[in-house]
PDB file of C-alpha atoms in Angstrom:
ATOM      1  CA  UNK A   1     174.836  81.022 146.532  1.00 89.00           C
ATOM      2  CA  UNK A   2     173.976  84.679 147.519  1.00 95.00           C
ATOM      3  CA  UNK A   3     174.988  87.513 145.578  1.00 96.00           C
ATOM      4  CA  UNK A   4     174.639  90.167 148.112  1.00 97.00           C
ATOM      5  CA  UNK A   5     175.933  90.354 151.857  1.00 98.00           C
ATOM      6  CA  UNK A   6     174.706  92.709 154.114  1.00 98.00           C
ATOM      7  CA  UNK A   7     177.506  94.130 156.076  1.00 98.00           C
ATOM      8  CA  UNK A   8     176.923  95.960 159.860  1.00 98.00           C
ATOM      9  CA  UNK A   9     179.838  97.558 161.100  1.00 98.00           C
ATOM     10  CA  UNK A  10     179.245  97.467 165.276  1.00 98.00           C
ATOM     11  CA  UNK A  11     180.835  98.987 167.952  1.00 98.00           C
ATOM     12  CA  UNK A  12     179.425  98.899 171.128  1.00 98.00           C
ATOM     13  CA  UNK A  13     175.512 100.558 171.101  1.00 98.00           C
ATOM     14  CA  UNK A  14     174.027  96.359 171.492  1.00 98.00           C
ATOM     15  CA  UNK A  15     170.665  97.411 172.167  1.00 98.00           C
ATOM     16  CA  UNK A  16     170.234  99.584 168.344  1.00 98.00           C
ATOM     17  CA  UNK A  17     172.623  97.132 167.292  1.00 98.00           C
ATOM     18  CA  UNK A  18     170.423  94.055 167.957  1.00 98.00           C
ATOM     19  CA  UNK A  19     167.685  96.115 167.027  1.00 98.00           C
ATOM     20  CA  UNK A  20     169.190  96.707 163.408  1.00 97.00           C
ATOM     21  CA  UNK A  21     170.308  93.037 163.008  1.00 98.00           C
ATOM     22  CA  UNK A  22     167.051  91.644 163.652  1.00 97.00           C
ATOM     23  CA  UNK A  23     165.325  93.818 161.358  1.00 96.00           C
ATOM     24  CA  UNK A  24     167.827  93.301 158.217  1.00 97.00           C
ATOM     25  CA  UNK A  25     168.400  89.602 159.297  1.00 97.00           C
ATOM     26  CA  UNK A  26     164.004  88.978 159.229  1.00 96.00           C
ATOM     27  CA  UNK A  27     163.502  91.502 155.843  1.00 95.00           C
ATOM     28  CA  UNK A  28     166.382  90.037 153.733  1.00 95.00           C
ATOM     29  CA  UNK A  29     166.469  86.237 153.396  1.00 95.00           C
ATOM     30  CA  UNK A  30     168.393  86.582 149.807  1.00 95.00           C
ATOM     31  CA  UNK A  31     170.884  88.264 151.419  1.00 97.00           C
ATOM     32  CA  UNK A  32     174.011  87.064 153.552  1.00 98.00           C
ATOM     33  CA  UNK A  33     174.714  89.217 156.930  1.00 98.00           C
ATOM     34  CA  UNK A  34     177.760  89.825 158.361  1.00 98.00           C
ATOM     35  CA  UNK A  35     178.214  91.701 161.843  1.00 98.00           C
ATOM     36  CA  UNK A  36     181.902  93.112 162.023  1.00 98.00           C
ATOM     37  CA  UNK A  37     182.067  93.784 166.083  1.00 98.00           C
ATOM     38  CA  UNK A  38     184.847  96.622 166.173  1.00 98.00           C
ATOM     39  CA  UNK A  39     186.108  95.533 169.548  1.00 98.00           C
ATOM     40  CA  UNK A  40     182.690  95.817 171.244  1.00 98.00           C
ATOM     41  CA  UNK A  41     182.306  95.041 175.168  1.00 98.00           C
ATOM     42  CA  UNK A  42     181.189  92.868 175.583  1.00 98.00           C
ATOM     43  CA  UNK A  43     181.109  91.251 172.306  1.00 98.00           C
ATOM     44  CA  UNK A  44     178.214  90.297 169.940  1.00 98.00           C
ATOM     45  CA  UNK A  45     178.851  86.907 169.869  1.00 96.00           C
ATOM     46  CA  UNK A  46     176.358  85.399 172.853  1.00 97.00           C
ATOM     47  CA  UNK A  47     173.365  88.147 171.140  1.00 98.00           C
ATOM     48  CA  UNK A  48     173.417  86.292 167.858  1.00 98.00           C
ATOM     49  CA  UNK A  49     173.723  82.335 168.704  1.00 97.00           C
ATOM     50  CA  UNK A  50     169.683  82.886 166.984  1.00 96.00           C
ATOM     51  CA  UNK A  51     170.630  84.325 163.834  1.00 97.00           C
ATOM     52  CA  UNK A  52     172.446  82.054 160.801  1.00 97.00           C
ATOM     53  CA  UNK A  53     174.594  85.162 160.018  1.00 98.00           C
ATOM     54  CA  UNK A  54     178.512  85.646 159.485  1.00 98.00           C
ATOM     55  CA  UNK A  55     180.554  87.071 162.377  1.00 98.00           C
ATOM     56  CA  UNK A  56     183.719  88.877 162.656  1.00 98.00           C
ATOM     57  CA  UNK A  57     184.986  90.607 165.578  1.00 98.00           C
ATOM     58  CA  UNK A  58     188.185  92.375 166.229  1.00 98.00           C
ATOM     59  CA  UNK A  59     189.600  92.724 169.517  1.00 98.00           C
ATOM     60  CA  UNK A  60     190.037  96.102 170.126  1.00 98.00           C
ATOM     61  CA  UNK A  61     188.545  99.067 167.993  1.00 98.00           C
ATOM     62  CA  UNK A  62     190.777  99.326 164.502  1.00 98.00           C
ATOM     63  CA  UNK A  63     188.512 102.442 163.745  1.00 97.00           C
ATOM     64  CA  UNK A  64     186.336 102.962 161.183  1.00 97.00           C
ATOM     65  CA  UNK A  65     187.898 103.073 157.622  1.00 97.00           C
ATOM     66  CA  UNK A  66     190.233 100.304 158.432  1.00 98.00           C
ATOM     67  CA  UNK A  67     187.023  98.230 159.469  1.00 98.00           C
ATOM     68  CA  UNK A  68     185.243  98.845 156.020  1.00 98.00           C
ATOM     69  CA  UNK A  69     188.540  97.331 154.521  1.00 98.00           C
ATOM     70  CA  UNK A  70     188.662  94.589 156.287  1.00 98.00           C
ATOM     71  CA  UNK A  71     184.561  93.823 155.403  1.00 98.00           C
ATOM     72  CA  UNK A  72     185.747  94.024 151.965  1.00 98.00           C
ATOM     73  CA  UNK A  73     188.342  91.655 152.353  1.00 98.00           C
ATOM     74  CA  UNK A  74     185.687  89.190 154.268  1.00 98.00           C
ATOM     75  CA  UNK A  75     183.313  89.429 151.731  1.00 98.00           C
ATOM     76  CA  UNK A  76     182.683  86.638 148.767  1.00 97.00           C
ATOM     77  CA  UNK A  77     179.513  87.906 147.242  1.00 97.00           C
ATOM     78  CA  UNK A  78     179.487  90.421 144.142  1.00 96.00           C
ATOM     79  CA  UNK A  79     177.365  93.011 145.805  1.00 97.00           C
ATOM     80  CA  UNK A  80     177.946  94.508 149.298  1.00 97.00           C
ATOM     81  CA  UNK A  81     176.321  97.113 151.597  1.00 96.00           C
ATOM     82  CA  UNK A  82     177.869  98.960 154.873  1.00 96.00           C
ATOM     83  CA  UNK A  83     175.514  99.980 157.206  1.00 96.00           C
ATOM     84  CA  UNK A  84     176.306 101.808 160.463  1.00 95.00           C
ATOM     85  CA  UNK A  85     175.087  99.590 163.415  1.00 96.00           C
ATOM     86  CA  UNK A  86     172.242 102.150 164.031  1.00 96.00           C
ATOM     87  CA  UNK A  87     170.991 102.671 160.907  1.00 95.00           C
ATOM     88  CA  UNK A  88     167.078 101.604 160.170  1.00 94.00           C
ATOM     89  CA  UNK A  89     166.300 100.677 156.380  1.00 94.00           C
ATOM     90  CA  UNK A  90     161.989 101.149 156.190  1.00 92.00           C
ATOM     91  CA  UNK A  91     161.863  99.726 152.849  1.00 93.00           C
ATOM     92  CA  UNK A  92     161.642  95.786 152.993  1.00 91.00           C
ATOM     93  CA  UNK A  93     162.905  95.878 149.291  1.00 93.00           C
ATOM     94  CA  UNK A  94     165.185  98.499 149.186  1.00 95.00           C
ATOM     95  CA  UNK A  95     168.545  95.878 148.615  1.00 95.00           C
ATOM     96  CA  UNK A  96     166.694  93.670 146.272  1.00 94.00           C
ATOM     97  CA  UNK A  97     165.519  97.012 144.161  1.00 95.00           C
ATOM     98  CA  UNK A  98     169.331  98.508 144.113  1.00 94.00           C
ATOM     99  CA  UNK A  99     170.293  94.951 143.044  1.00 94.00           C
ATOM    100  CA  UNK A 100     168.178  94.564 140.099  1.00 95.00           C
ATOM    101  CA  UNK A 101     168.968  98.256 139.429  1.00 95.00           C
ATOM    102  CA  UNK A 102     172.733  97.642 139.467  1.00 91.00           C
ATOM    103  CA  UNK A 103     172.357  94.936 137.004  1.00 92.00           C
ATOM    104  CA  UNK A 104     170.517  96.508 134.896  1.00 95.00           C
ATOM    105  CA  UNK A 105     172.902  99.267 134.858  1.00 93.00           C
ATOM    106  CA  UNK A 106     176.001  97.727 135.215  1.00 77.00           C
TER     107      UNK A 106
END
C-alpha cells in the first residue's frame, strides 16, 4: 500500500493542468495521485483515461478551502500533499525526501 498521495486541486487551466499531472504522475511511482476537478469545463475525466490515478470531481466550483477538506476526507494514506493545478515541482525526489524527513522527525 502507498503511504503518500499526491493531491492536485484543478479548476479549469487543462493545458498546465495536464502538464502538472503528467509530470508528478511519471516522477512519483511510490506515490498515489488524486486529481480533485473543482467543477472544471469540461471535466478532466476523458484527459486522464492514460493515467492509473484517483479522480474526484465536483460539479460545480465549491471553492477552494472547502475543496482541500474534502481531499482530506478522500484521502487513505498517512502522508498527503496539495498542490495547485499549476504548480511545477523540479526536484524528482522532493516527496520521497520530505517523507523520510517526516519520519525521521515525527
Amino acid at each position: 500500500m502507498k503511504e503518500h498521495t499526491i493531491a492536485i486541486l484543478a479548476f479549469n487551466a487543462h493545458k498546465i493542468t495536464m502538464q502538472v499531472l503528467e509530470r508528478i504522475y511519471n516522477d512519483n511511482p511510490d506515490s498515489k495521485i488524486l486529481l480533485f476537478d473543482n467543477g472544471s469545463y469540461p471535466s478532466f475525466d476523458k484527459l486522464i483515461t492514460n493515467l492509473d490515478i484517483d479522480y474526484y470531481r465536483e460539479e460545480e466550483n465549491i471553492y477552494v478551502n472547502p475543496a482541500w477538506n474534502k481531499i482530506f476526507d478522500l484521502v487513505d494514506t498517512p502522508y498527503l500533499t496539495i498542490l495547485n493545478n499549476d504548480c511545477f515541482v523540479i526536484s524528482k525526489d522532493y516527496f520521497s525526501s520530505a517523507i523520510d524527513y517526516m519520519k525521521k522527525n515525527d
